[in-house]
Amino acid sequence: MNRTKIIQLLSAECSPGTVCLKGWVRTRRDAKEFSFMEINDGSCLQNIQVIADAKTKGYNDIKQISTGAAVSVVGELAPSPGKGQDWEIQASMIELLGSAPKTYPLQKKRHSDEFLRTIGHLRPRTNKYGAAFRIRSELSFAIHEFFRDHGFTYIHTPIITGLDCEGAGDLFKITTLDLNHQPTSEQGIDYSLDFFEKPAYLTVSGQLEAELMALALGDVYTFGPAFRAENSNTSRHMAEFWMVEPEMAFCDLTGNMDHAETFIKAVTSRVMEKASSDIELFARYVDKSLLQTLDNLVSSEFIRISYREAIDILSETKNRFDYPVRFGADIHTEHERYLAETYFKQPLIVYDYPRSIKPFYMRVNEDHETVAAMDVIVPRIGEIIGGSQREERIDMLEERMEETGINPADYWWYLDSRRYGSVIHSGYGLGFERLLMLLTGITNIRDVIAFPRTPGNIEF
Ligand code: 4AD
Ligand code: MG
């Protein structure tokens, strides 16, 4: 048990000198006159050892208390002579709350991540996943704390939307129409009979609404789920993921990049401090270089290069890539990882991408060929943040909509924000799970969220 938990236990004494603990049994080991149990209540990584003997009430039923069972213990907290623990509970009473038969899948041995994914309902009870989900919680709070300390207003943007913010077309449709008997008109499905009287989707990003709020409240952020029906079964994509999206009025691309860098460093430091023993578990068993990676992330200045410079570096290397490298082509994960892992060996920001490969809302640069976009790229993962300065000039915005096949009439309200009191503004989206991968060394995004949603997988 960690210090916080011990203090909690002591401050909630049942009666003077006595503590109560409820939790799950990790192991039970019997000696001649004693039983030793390792109990974990989920609040921290460390178990606490409980010792029971004939004087303990409930001792006669001790044989039924096996790995996985839930128990309630009352006893005295005492300094432990055992190795690796400061405290133990000498039980005066032990009660079996919920038994766990021998079929309990998490018997004491190491299981593969692949196997544990098949028992997503139980894997939070393992050390590794318990630690991952506690770090997830700490990171969430660190993010809110950061924005609050920096004067941002926390806003909520809709989950149900009529728009494709990114223009990538990977939207989940939502409907109340009967899929077996869809009403049709000459144009196809007659959406006027659907719930919203037009096509509706799950949002891919709250950005457009966040922009409207930033143009009223100054600095704002959202932190919520986003949904993408990309059928890419990779270790970095999910159909449902969480995104943090700050949007800042009166902020240009440089300010945006400065902010993203400060933000990542601040929340990383905070989590390293608040969840140190959980992070240590990952540094010991999952990625031996984790602490070095995180220290480097926090202490080094991120490299900043333009897309053009990135293309030059990638064209000059002898490295073979699956996707072609040329101006106008997207930078893929393999390229990003080469830059972050092999070339620079540290996080970097690539900015000023070609307008032809980026969404309509990004601000067109003086050269008319590129837009004020930026991606933050980190070792082992690739892109972790995507953002831009937004197009604040209404004429240019309309030109970009036309160019990208978007009907300005559908975005009349977005255009209004440029018609009335338009100012320069910028923002970005951080993939929350990708940052968690970075903080834990976990290499598959399915393992940093309790119940992942990926193509063909909606169990639990
Ligand atoms: O680069 P993206 O697509 O940017 C946007 O959505 C902007 N509207 C954000 C903004 O400017 N407010 O996505 C942002 C980040 C990516 O860098 C990535 O980390 C994460 O979201 N992301 C995903 N994470 C998990 N699964 C997916 N399918 C993801 N797609 C994007
Ligand atoms: Mg992106």
mmCIF file of N, CA, C and O in Angstrom, residues 170-220:
data_model
loop_
_atom_site.group_PDB
_atom_site.id
_atom_site.type_symbol
_atom_site.label_atom_id
_atom_site.label_comp_id
_atom_site.label_asym_id
_atom_site.label_seq_id
_atom_site.Cartn_x
_atom_site.Cartn_y
_atom_site.Cartn_z
ATOM 1 N N ASP A 170 -14.795 9.698 -42.876
ATOM 2 C CA ASP A 170 -14.850 8.464 -42.084
ATOM 3 C C ASP A 170 -15.835 8.610 -40.916
ATOM 4 O O ASP A 170 -15.475 8.492 -39.758
ATOM 5 N N LEU A 171 -17.095 8.892 -41.265
ATOM 6 C CA LEU A 171 -18.101 9.197 -40.249
ATOM 7 C C LEU A 171 -18.975 7.997 -39.921
ATOM 8 O O LEU A 171 -19.319 7.218 -40.811
ATOM 9 N N PHE A 172 -19.368 7.886 -38.662
ATOM 10 C CA PHE A 172 -20.412 6.931 -38.291
ATOM 11 C C PHE A 172 -21.749 7.645 -38.452
ATOM 12 O O PHE A 172 -21.954 8.707 -37.862
ATOM 13 N N LYS A 173 -22.654 7.042 -39.218
ATOM 14 C CA LYS A 173 -23.988 7.641 -39.384
ATOM 15 C C LYS A 173 -24.852 7.249 -38.194
ATOM 16 O O LYS A 173 -24.745 6.133 -37.710
ATOM 17 N N ILE A 174 -25.721 8.141 -37.762
ATOM 18 C CA ILE A 174 -26.717 7.726 -36.788
ATOM 19 C C ILE A 174 -28.111 8.026 -37.336
ATOM 20 O O ILE A 174 -28.308 9.038 -38.005
ATOM 21 N N THR A 175 -29.022 7.126 -37.071
ATOM 22 C CA THR A 175 -30.351 7.275 -37.662
ATOM 23 C C THR A 175 -31.384 6.551 -36.809
ATOM 24 O O THR A 175 -31.048 5.631 -36.073
ATOM 25 N N THR A 176 -32.626 6.988 -36.895
ATOM 26 C CA THR A 176 -33.711 6.220 -36.274
ATOM 27 C C THR A 176 -34.571 5.574 -37.359
ATOM 28 O O THR A 176 -35.602 4.983 -37.062
ATOM 29 N N LEU A 177 -34.140 5.710 -38.616
ATOM 30 C CA LEU A 177 -34.887 5.062 -39.698
ATOM 31 C C LEU A 177 -34.755 3.547 -39.563
ATOM 32 O O LEU A 177 -33.733 3.054 -39.080
ATOM 33 N N ASP A 178 -35.755 2.833 -40.006
ATOM 34 C CA ASP A 178 -35.696 1.374 -40.002
ATOM 35 C C ASP A 178 -34.802 0.945 -41.165
ATOM 36 O O ASP A 178 -35.134 1.168 -42.335
ATOM 37 N N LEU A 179 -33.667 0.357 -40.849
ATOM 38 C CA LEU A 179 -32.690 0.038 -41.898
ATOM 39 C C LEU A 179 -33.237 -0.955 -42.921
ATOM 40 O O LEU A 179 -32.771 -1.010 -44.051
ATOM 41 N N ASN A 180 -34.223 -1.733 -42.509
ATOM 42 C CA ASN A 180 -34.800 -2.702 -43.451
ATOM 43 C C ASN A 180 -35.861 -2.093 -44.368
ATOM 44 O O ASN A 180 -36.190 -2.656 -45.390
ATOM 45 N N HIS A 181 -36.393 -0.952 -43.944
ATOM 46 C CA HIS A 181 -37.415 -0.295 -44.779
ATOM 47 C C HIS A 181 -37.122 1.194 -44.832
ATOM 48 O O HIS A 181 -37.837 2.010 -44.237
ATOM 49 N N GLN A 182 -36.048 1.562 -45.535
ATOM 50 C CA GLN A 182 -35.672 2.971 -45.565
ATOM 51 C C GLN A 182 -36.552 3.732 -46.541
ATOM 52 O O GLN A 182 -36.713 3.306 -47.680
ATOM 53 N N PRO A 183 -37.090 4.863 -46.093
ATOM 54 C CA PRO A 183 -37.889 5.669 -47.024
ATOM 55 C C PRO A 183 -36.968 6.261 -48.095
ATOM 56 O O PRO A 183 -35.869 6.711 -47.779
ATOM 57 N N THR A 184 -37.377 6.220 -49.321
ATOM 58 C CA THR A 184 -36.513 6.781 -50.363
ATOM 59 C C THR A 184 -37.250 7.862 -51.151
ATOM 60 O O THR A 184 -38.483 7.899 -51.194
ATOM 61 N N SER A 185 -36.462 8.755 -51.735
ATOM 62 C CA SER A 185 -36.994 9.746 -52.661
ATOM 63 C C SER A 185 -36.150 9.620 -53.919
ATOM 64 O O SER A 185 -35.296 8.732 -54.011
ATOM 65 N N GLU A 186 -36.328 10.541 -54.853
ATOM 66 C CA GLU A 186 -35.536 10.448 -56.093
ATOM 67 C C GLU A 186 -34.037 10.577 -55.821
ATOM 68 O O GLU A 186 -33.208 10.026 -56.525
ATOM 69 N N GLN A 187 -33.699 11.329 -54.759
ATOM 70 C CA GLN A 187 -32.281 11.561 -54.448
ATOM 71 C C GLN A 187 -31.648 10.408 -53.659
ATOM 72 O O GLN A 187 -30.482 10.454 -53.327
ATOM 73 N N GLY A 188 -32.440 9.417 -53.312
ATOM 74 C CA GLY A 188 -31.904 8.331 -52.473
ATOM 75 C C GLY A 188 -32.704 8.261 -51.192
ATOM 76 O O GLY A 188 -33.931 8.466 -51.207
ATOM 77 N N ILE A 189 -32.018 8.014 -50.074
ATOM 78 C CA ILE A 189 -32.739 7.917 -48.799
ATOM 79 C C ILE A 189 -33.393 9.262 -48.456
ATOM 80 O O ILE A 189 -32.765 10.315 -48.598
ATOM 81 N N ASP A 190 -34.642 9.196 -47.993
ATOM 82 C CA ASP A 190 -35.358 10.426 -47.670
ATOM 83 C C ASP A 190 -35.108 10.788 -46.199
ATOM 84 O O ASP A 190 -35.831 10.361 -45.307
ATOM 85 N N TYR A 191 -34.071 11.596 -46.000
ATOM 86 C CA TYR A 191 -33.693 11.938 -44.622
ATOM 87 C C TYR A 191 -34.695 12.878 -43.957
ATOM 88 O O TYR A 191 -34.631 13.078 -42.745
ATOM 89 N N SER A 192 -35.623 13.457 -44.737
ATOM 90 C CA SER A 192 -36.580 14.360 -44.099
ATOM 91 C C SER A 192 -37.450 13.585 -43.104
ATOM 92 O O SER A 192 -38.062 14.157 -42.216
ATOM 93 N N LEU A 193 -37.455 12.250 -43.243
ATOM 94 C CA LEU A 193 -38.231 11.432 -42.304
ATOM 95 C C LEU A 193 -37.376 10.922 -41.146
ATOM 96 O O LEU A 193 -37.850 10.210 -40.270
ATOM 97 N N ASP A 194 -36.097 11.255 -41.168
ATOM 98 C CA ASP A 194 -35.205 10.795 -40.101
ATOM 99 C C ASP A 194 -35.301 11.758 -38.902
ATOM 100 O O ASP A 194 -35.881 12.839 -39.003
ATOM 101 N N PHE A 195 -34.718 11.378 -37.795
ATOM 102 C CA PHE A 195 -34.848 12.118 -36.540
ATOM 103 C C PHE A 195 -34.515 13.606 -36.678
ATOM 104 O O PHE A 195 -35.252 14.470 -36.240
ATOM 105 N N PHE A 196 -33.379 13.908 -37.312
ATOM 106 C CA PHE A 196 -32.953 15.305 -37.432
ATOM 107 C C PHE A 196 -33.372 15.926 -38.778
ATOM 108 O O PHE A 196 -32.954 17.034 -39.103
ATOM 109 N N GLU A 197 -34.105 15.166 -39.547
ATOM 110 C CA GLU A 197 -34.572 15.599 -40.870
ATOM 111 C C GLU A 197 -33.430 15.873 -41.839
ATOM 112 O O GLU A 197 -33.585 16.563 -42.830
ATOM 113 N N LYS A 198 -32.258 15.411 -41.498
ATOM 114 C CA LYS A 198 -31.113 15.410 -42.418
ATOM 115 C C LYS A 198 -30.094 14.392 -41.903
ATOM 116 O O LYS A 198 -30.209 13.920 -40.771
ATOM 117 N N PRO A 199 -29.076 14.044 -42.699
ATOM 118 C CA PRO A 199 -28.118 13.042 -42.235
ATOM 119 C C PRO A 199 -27.416 13.502 -40.956
ATOM 120 O O PRO A 199 -27.109 14.689 -40.811
ATOM 121 N N ALA A 200 -27.198 12.584 -40.039
ATOM 122 C CA ALA A 200 -26.526 12.921 -38.783
ATOM 123 C C ALA A 200 -25.415 11.904 -38.528
ATOM 124 O O ALA A 200 -25.480 10.760 -38.964
ATOM 125 N N TYR A 201 -24.401 12.356 -37.796
ATOM 126 C CA TYR A 201 -23.202 11.541 -37.584
ATOM 127 C C TYR A 201 -22.725 11.677 -36.147
ATOM 128 O O TYR A 201 -23.122 12.583 -35.425
ATOM 129 N N LEU A 202 -21.804 10.773 -35.773
ATOM 130 C CA LEU A 202 -21.055 10.980 -34.536
ATOM 131 C C LEU A 202 -19.867 11.867 -34.874
ATOM 132 O O LEU A 202 -19.230 11.681 -35.916
ATOM 133 N N THR A 203 -19.552 12.798 -34.010
ATOM 134 C CA THR A 203 -18.534 13.803 -34.353
ATOM 135 C C THR A 203 -17.134 13.204 -34.507
ATOM 136 O O THR A 203 -16.768 12.288 -33.773
ATOM 137 N N VAL A 204 -16.358 13.731 -35.451
ATOM 138 C CA VAL A 204 -14.946 13.346 -35.568
ATOM 139 C C VAL A 204 -14.051 14.338 -34.830
ATOM 140 O O VAL A 204 -12.881 14.071 -34.586
ATOM 141 N N SER A 205 -14.616 15.496 -34.474
ATOM 142 C CA SER A 205 -13.841 16.541 -33.800
ATOM 143 C C SER A 205 -14.794 17.654 -33.380
ATOM 144 O O SER A 205 -15.733 17.972 -34.105
ATOM 145 N N GLY A 206 -14.526 18.252 -32.228
ATOM 146 C CA GLY A 206 -15.387 19.353 -31.764
ATOM 147 C C GLY A 206 -14.855 20.710 -32.199
ATOM 148 O O GLY A 206 -15.319 21.745 -31.733
ATOM 149 N N GLN A 207 -13.881 20.689 -33.100
ATOM 150 C CA GLN A 207 -13.157 21.924 -33.417
ATOM 151 C C GLN A 207 -14.032 23.084 -33.893
ATOM 152 O O GLN A 207 -13.870 24.219 -33.424
ATOM 153 N N LEU A 208 -14.929 22.823 -34.834
ATOM 154 C CA LEU A 208 -15.650 23.962 -35.438
ATOM 155 C C LEU A 208 -16.472 24.695 -34.386
ATOM 156 O O LEU A 208 -16.503 25.925 -34.353
ATOM 157 N N GLU A 209 -17.105 23.923 -33.503
ATOM 158 C CA GLU A 209 -17.877 24.569 -32.433
ATOM 159 C C GLU A 209 -16.937 25.220 -31.416
ATOM 160 O O GLU A 209 -17.247 26.276 -30.868
ATOM 161 N N ALA A 210 -15.776 24.579 -31.181
ATOM 162 C CA ALA A 210 -14.797 25.172 -30.252
ATOM 163 C C ALA A 210 -14.337 26.528 -30.785
ATOM 164 O O ALA A 210 -14.136 27.473 -30.025
ATOM 165 N N GLU A 211 -14.190 26.638 -32.106
ATOM 166 C CA GLU A 211 -13.804 27.925 -32.696
ATOM 167 C C GLU A 211 -14.837 28.998 -32.391
ATOM 168 O O GLU A 211 -14.498 30.132 -32.036
ATOM 169 N N LEU A 212 -16.125 28.636 -32.525
ATOM 170 C CA LEU A 212 -17.180 29.622 -32.254
ATOM 171 C C LEU A 212 -17.106 30.094 -30.809
ATOM 172 O O LEU A 212 -17.289 31.274 -30.517
ATOM 173 N N MET A 213 -16.813 29.146 -29.912
ATOM 174 C CA MET A 213 -16.731 29.490 -28.488
ATOM 175 C C MET A 213 -15.486 30.328 -28.205
ATOM 176 O O MET A 213 -15.534 31.261 -27.400
ATOM 177 N N ALA A 214 -14.373 30.006 -28.874
ATOM 178 C CA ALA A 214 -13.136 30.791 -28.672
ATOM 179 C C ALA A 214 -13.336 32.228 -29.140
ATOM 180 O O ALA A 214 -12.788 33.159 -28.549
ATOM 181 N N LEU A 215 -14.159 32.390 -30.186
ATOM 182 C CA LEU A 215 -14.387 33.736 -30.696
ATOM 183 C C LEU A 215 -15.391 34.497 -29.820
ATOM 184 O O LEU A 215 -15.847 35.574 -30.168
ATOM 185 N N ALA A 216 -15.742 33.896 -28.706
ATOM 186 C CA ALA A 216 -16.586 34.578 -27.722
ATOM 187 C C ALA A 216 -15.910 34.616 -26.355
ATOM 188 O O ALA A 216 -15.972 35.604 -25.643
ATOM 189 N N LEU A 217 -15.249 33.521 -26.000
ATOM 190 C CA LEU A 217 -14.716 33.394 -24.641
ATOM 191 C C LEU A 217 -13.195 33.505 -24.566
ATOM 192 O O LEU A 217 -12.619 33.422 -23.486
ATOM 193 N N GLY A 218 -12.529 33.602 -25.698
ATOM 194 C CA GLY A 218 -11.066 33.720 -25.687
ATOM 195 C C GLY A 218 -10.395 32.369 -25.823
ATOM 196 O O GLY A 218 -10.350 31.796 -26.897
ATOM 197 N N ASP A 219 -9.880 31.860 -24.704
ATOM 198 C CA ASP A 219 -9.201 30.562 -24.727
ATOM 199 C C ASP A 219 -10.119 29.492 -24.147
ATOM 200 O O ASP A 219 -10.559 29.596 -23.009
ATOM 201 N N VAL A 220 -10.387 28.474 -24.952
ATOM 202 C CA VAL A 220 -11.311 27.417 -24.512
ATOM 203 C C VAL A 220 -10.700 26.048 -24.817
ATOM 204 O O VAL A 220 -9.741 25.954 -25.583
#
